[in-house]
Backbone as numpy.savetxt, mean C-alpha at the origin, in Angstrom:
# Nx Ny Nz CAx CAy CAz Cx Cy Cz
1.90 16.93 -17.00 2.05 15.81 -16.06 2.05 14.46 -16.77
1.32 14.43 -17.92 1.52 13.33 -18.01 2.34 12.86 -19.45
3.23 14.12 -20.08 4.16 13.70 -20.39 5.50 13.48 -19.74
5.19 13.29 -18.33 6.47 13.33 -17.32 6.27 11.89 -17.30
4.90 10.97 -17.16 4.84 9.83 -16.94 5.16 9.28 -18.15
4.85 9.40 -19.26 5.23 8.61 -20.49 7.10 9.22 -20.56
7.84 9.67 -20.25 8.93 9.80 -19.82 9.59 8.72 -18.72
8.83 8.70 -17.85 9.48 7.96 -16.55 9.38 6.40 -17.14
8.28 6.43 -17.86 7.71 4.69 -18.23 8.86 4.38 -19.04
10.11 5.10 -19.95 11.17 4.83 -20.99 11.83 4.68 -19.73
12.21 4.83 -18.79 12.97 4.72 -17.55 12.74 4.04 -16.63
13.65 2.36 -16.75 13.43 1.57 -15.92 13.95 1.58 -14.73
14.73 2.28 -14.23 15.02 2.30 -13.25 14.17 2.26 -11.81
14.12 1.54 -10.31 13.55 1.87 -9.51 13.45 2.96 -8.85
11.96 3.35 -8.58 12.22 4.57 -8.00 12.05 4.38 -6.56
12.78 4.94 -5.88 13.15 4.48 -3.92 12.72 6.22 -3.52
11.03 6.27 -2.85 10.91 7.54 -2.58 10.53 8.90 -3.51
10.33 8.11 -4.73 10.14 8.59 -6.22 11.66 9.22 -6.78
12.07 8.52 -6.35 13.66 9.11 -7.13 13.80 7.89 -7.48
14.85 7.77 -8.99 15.29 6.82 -9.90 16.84 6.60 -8.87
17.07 4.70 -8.77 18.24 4.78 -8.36 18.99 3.66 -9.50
20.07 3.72 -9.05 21.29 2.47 -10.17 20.72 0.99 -9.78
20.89 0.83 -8.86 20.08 -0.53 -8.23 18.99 -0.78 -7.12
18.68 -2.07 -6.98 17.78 -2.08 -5.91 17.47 -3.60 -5.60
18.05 -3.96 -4.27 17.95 -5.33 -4.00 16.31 -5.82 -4.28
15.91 -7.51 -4.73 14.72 -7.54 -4.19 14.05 -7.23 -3.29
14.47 -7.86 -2.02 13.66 -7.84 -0.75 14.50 -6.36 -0.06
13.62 -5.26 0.07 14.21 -3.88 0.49 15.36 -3.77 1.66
16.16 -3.44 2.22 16.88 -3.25 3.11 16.09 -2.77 4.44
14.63 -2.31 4.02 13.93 -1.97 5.22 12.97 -3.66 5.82
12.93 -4.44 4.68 12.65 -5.56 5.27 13.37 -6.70 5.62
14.42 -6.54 5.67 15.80 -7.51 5.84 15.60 -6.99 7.61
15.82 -5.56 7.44 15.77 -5.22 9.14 14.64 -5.68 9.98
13.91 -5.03 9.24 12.53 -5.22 9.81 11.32 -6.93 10.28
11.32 -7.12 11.25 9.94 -7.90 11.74 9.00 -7.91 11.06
8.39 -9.51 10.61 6.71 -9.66 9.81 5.81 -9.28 11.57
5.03 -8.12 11.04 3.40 -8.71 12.09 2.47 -9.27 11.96
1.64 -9.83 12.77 0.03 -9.56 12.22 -0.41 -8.75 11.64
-0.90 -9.36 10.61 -2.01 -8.38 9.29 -3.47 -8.34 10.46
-3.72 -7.13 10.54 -5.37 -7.47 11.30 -6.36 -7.45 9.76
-7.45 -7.70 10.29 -8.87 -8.35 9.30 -9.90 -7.38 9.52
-10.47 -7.58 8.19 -11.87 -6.92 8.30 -12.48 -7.10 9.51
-13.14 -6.07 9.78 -14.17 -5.90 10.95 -13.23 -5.99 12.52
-11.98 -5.62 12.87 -10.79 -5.27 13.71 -11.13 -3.52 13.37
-11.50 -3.09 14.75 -12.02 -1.69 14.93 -10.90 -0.90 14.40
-9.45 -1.31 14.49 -8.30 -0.22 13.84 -8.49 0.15 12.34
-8.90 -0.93 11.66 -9.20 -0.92 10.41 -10.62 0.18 9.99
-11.43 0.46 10.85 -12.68 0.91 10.32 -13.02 2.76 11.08
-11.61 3.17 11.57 -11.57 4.17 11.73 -10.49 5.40 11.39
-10.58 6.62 11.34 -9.48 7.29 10.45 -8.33 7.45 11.72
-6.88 7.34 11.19 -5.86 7.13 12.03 -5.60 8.37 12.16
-4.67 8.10 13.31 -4.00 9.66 13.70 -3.18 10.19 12.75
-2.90 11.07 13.16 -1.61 12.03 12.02 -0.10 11.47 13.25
0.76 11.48 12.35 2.28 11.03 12.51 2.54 12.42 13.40
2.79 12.50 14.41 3.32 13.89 15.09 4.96 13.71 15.37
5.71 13.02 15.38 7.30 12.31 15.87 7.90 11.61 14.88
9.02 12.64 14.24 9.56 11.96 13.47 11.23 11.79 13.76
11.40 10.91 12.75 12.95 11.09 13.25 12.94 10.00 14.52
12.21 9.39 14.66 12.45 8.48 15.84 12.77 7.19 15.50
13.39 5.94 16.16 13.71 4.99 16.29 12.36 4.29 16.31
11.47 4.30 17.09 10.29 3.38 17.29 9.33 3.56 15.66
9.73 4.82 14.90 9.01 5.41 13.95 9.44 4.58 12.70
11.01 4.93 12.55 11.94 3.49 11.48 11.84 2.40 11.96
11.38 1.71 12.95 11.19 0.33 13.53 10.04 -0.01 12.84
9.00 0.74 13.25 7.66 0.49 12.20 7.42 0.29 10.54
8.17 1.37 10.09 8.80 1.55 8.96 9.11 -0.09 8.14
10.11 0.00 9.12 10.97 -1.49 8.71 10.36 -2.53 8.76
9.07 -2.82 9.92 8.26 -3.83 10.47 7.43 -4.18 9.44
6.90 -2.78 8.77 6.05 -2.99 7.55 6.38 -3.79 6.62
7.63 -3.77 6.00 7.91 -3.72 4.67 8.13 -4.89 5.32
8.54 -5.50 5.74 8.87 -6.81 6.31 7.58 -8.04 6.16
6.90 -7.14 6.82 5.37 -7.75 6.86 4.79 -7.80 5.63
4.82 -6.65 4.54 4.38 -6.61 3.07 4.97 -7.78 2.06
6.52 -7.67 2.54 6.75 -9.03 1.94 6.62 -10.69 2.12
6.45 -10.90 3.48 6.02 -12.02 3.92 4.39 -11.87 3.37
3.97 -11.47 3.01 2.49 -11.40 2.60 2.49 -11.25 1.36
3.65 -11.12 0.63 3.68 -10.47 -1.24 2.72 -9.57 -1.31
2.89 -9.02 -1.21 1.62 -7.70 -0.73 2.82 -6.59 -1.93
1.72 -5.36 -2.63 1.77 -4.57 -3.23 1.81 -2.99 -2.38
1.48 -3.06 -1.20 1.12 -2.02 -0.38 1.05 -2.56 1.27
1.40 -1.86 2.41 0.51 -1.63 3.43 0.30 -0.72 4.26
-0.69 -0.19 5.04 -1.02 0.81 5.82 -0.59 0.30 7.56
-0.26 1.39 7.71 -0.19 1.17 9.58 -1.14 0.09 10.13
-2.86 0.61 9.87 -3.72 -0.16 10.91 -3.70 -1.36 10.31
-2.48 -1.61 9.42 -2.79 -3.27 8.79 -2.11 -4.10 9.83
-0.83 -3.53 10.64 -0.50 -4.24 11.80 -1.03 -3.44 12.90
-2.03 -3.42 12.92 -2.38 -2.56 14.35 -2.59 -1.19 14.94
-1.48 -0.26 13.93 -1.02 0.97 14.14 -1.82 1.90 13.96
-2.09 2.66 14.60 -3.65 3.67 14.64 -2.92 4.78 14.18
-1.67 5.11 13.41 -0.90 6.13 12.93 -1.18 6.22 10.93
-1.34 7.76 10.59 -1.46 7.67 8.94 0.29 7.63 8.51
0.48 6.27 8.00 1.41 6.11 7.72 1.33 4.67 6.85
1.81 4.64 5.44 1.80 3.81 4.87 3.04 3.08 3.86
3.40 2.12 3.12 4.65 1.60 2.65 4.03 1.26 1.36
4.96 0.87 0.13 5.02 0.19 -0.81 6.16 -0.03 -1.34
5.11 -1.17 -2.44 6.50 -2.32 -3.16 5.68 -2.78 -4.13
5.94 -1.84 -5.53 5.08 -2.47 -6.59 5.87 -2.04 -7.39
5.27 -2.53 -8.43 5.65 -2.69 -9.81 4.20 -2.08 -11.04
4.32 -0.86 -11.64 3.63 -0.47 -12.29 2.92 -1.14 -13.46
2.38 -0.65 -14.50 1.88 -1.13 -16.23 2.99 -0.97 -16.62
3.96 -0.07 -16.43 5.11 -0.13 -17.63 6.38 -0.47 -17.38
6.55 -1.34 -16.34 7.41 -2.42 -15.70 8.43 -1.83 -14.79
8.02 -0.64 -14.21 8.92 0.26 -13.42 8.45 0.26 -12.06
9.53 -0.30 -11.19 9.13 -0.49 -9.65 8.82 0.29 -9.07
8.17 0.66 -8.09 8.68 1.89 -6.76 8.34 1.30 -5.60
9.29 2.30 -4.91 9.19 2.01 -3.32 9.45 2.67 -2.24
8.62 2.55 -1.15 8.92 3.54 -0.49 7.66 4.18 0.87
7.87 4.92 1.62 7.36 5.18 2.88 6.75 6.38 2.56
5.55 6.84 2.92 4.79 8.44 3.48 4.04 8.34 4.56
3.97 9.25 5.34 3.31 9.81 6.23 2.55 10.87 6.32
1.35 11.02 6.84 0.45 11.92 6.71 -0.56 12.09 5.19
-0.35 11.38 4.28 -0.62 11.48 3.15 -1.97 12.36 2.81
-1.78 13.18 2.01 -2.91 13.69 1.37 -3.06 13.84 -0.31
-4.42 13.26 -0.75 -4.12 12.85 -2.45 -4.74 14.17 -3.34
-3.81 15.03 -3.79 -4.77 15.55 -4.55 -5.53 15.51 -5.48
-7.04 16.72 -5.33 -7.82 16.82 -6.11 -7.31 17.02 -7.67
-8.07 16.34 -8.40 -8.02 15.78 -9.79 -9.01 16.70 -10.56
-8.18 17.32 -11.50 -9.64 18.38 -11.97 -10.35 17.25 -12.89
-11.69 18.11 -12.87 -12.68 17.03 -13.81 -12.43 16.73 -15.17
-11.75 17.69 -15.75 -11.58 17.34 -16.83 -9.91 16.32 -17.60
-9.66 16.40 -16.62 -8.15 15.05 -15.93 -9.06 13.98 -15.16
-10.10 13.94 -14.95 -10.56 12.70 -14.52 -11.03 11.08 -15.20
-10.48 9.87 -15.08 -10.39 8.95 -15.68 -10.79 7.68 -14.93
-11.63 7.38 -14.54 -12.14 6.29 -13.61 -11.13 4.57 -14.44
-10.91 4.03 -13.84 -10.52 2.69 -14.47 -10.69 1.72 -13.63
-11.98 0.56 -14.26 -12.37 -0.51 -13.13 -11.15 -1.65 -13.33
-10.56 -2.30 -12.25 -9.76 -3.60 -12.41 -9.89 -4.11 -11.04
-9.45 -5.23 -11.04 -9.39 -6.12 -10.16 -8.96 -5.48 -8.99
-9.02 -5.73 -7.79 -8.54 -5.42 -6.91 -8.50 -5.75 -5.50
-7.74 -6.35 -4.94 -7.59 -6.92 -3.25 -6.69 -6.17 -1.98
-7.01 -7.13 -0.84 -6.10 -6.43 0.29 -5.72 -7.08 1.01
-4.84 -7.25 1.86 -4.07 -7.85 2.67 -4.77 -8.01 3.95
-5.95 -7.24 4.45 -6.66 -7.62 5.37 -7.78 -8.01 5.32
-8.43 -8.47 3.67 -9.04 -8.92 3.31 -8.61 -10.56 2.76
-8.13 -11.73 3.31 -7.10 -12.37 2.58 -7.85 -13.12 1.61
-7.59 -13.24 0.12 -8.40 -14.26 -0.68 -9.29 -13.63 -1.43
-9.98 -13.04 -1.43 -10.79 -12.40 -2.68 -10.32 -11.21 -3.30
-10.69 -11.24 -4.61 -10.42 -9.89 -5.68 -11.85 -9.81 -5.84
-11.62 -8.12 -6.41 -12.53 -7.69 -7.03 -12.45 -6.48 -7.41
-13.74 -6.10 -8.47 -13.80 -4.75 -9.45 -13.64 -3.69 -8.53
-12.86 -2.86 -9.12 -13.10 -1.41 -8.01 -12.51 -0.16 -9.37
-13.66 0.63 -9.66 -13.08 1.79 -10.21 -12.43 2.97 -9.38
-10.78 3.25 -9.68 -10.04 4.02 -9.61 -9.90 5.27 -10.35
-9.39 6.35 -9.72 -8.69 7.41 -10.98 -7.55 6.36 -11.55
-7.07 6.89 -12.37 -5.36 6.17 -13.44 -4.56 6.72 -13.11
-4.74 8.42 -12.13 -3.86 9.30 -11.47 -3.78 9.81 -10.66
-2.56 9.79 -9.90 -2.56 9.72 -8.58 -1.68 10.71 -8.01
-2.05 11.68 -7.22 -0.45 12.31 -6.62 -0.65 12.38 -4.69
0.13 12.01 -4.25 0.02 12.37 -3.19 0.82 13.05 -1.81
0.36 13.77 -1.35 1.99 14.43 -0.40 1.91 14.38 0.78
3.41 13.99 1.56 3.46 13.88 3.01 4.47 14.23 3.39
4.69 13.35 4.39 6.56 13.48 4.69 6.95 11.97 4.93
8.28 11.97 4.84 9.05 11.19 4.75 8.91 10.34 6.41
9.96 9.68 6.94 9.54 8.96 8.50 10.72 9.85 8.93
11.36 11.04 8.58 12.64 12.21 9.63 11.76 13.23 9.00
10.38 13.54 8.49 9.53 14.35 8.77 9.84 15.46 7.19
10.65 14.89 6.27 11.11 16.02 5.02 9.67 16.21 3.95
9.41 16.89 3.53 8.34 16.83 2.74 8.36 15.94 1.46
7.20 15.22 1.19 7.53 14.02 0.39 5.82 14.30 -1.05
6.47 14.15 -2.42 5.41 13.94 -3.41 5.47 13.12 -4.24
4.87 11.97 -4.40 4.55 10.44 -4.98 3.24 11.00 -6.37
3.93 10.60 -7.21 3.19 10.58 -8.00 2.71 9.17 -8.43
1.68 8.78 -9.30 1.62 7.06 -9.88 0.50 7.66 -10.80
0.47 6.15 -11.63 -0.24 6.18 -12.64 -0.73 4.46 -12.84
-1.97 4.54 -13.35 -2.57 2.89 -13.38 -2.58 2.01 -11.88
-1.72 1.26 -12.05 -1.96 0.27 -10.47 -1.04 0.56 -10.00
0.26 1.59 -10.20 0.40 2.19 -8.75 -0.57 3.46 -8.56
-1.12 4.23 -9.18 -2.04 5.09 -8.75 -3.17 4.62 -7.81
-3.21 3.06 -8.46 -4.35 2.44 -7.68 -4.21 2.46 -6.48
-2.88 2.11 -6.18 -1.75 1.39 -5.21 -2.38 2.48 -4.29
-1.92 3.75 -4.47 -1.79 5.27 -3.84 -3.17 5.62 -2.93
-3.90 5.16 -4.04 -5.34 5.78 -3.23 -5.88 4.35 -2.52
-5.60 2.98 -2.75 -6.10 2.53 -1.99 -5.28 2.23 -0.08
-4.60 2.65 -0.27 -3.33 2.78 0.88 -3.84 3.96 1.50
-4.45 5.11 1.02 -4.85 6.31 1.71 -6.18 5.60 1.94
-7.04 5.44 1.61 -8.21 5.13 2.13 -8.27 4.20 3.34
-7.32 3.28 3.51 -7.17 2.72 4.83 -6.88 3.47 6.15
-5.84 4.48 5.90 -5.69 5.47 7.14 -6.65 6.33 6.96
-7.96 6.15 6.30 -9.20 7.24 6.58 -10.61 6.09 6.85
-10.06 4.87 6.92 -10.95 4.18 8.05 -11.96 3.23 6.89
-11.30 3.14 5.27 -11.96 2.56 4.74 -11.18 1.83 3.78
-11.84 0.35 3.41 -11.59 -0.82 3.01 -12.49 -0.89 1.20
-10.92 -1.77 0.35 -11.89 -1.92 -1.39 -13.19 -2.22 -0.74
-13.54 -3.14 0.20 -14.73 -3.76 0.69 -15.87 -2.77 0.26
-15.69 -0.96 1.18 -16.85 -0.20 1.36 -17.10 0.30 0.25
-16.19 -0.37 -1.13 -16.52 0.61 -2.65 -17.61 -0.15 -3.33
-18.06 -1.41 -2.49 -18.77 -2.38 -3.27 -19.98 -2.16 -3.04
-20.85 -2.67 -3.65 -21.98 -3.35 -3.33 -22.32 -4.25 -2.49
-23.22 -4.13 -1.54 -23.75 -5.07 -0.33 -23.32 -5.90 -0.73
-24.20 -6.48 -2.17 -24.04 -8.27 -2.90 -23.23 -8.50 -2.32
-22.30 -7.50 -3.44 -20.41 -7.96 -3.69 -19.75 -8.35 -2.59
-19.82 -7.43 -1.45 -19.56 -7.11 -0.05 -19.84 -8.51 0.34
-20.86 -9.03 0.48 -21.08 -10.04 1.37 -20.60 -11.42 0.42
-20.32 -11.75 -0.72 -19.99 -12.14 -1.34 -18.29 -12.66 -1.33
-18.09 -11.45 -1.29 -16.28 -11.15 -0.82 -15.75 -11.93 0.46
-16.81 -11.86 1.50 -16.52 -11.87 2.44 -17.12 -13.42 3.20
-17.65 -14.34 2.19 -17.68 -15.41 2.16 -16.28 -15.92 1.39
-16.27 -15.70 0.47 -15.12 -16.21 -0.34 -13.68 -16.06 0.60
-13.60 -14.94 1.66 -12.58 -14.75 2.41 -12.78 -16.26 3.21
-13.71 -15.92 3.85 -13.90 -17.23 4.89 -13.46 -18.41 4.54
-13.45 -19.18 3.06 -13.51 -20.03 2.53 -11.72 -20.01 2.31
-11.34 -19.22 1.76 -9.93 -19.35 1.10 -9.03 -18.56 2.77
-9.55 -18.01 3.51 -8.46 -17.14 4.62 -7.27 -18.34 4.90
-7.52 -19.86 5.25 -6.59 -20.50 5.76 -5.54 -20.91 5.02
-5.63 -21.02 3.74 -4.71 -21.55 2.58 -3.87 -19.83 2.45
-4.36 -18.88 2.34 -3.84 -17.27 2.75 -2.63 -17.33 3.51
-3.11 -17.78 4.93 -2.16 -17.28 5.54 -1.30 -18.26 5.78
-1.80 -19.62 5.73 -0.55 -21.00 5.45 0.29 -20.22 4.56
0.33 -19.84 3.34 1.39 -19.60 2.33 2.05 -18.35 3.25
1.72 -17.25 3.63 2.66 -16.29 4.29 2.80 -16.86 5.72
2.63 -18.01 6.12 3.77 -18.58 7.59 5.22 -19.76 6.37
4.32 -19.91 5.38 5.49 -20.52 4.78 6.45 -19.11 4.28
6.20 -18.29 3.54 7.09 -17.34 2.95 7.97 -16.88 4.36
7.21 -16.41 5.78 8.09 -15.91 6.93 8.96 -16.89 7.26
8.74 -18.04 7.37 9.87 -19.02 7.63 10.87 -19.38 6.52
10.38 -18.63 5.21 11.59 -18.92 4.52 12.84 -17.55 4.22
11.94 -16.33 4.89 12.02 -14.95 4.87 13.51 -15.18 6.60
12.94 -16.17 7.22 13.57 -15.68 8.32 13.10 -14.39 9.16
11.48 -14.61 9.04 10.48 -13.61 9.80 9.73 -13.94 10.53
């Protein structure tokens, strides 16, 4: 496995869905379509409980969401987002990052489940780390470096995302939101309450800059 990743890292290409393509506009074709929402906030009950499972796929209201996301991720420059980040009590999540070894990905799962990491493949790595419904503070959070996770696609096909470093990060912190938990609950009280002053302090300059990016987004 992980001479597949030191392989993929010689290969710049984006991956759309974990497949390598020839090109790839900046701003995705799912957010050109797609509507910015409300990001909801810490302590918003959608956020602090585990979401449903995706039962309907293949639907219009399902790619609407889809699209709504990525829309919303970019008006926010956001690296990731989960359903209950606009509201959505569904396990279903998006990304738009850019790895350690300068290789994009992007792309939609549903239902996600991350697998177990044997112990002796296990690699904790502390770095910085924030969220979009947290607006304004970073902080330490140890991760695995590896990540795999499987779902389905939004027409329901079976889907496996692999990552490594800060998209691995990417991976598991996007699943932990559709299981009802926030970087917030990895901390320490201190930290925790700490964080969450510093939000208070910086939230308005936050979201001034993403009403400026949507109005320049045409969102």
């Amino acid at each position: 496995m992980a001479a597949g990743f030191d392989d993929a890292a010689q290969d710049r290409r984006v991956r759309v869905q974990g497949e390598p393509v020839a090109s790839f506009p900046a701003l995705p074709p799912a957010a050109v379509r797609g509507s910015a929402r409300r990001i909801t906030e810490v302590g918003e009950p959608v956020l602090h409980r585990r979401c449903r499972e995706v039962t309907e796929f293949g639907t219009p209201e399902l790619a609407a969401l889809v699209d709504d996301m990525f829309a919303t991720n970019a008006v926010a420059r956001g690296a990731g987002l989960a359903a209950n980040q606009v509201g959505v009590d569904l396990q279903l999540f998006i990304w738009d990052i850019t790895d350690d070894w300068g290789v994009r990905h992007v792309g939609h799962i549903a239902n996600p489940v991350l697998d177990e990491v044997p112990a002796a493949d296990r690699r904790l790595v502390e770095e910085s780390e924030g969220c979009l419904s947290v607006p304004g503070p970073y902080r330490m959070v140890p991760r695995l470096d590896l990540a795999t996770v499987r779902g389905l696609d939004q027409d329901g096909r079976p889907l496996v995302i692999e990552g490594r470093g800060y998209f691995a990060r990417c991976l598991q912190h996007e699943t932990d939101h559709l299981h009802g938990r926030l970087y917030l609950d990895r901390l320490g009280q201190r930290d925790r309450k700490t964080a969450l002053r510093e939000m208070e302090r910086s939230r308005d300059e936050v979201l001034a800059r993403r009403a400026a990016t949507a109005e320049r987004l045409g969102k």
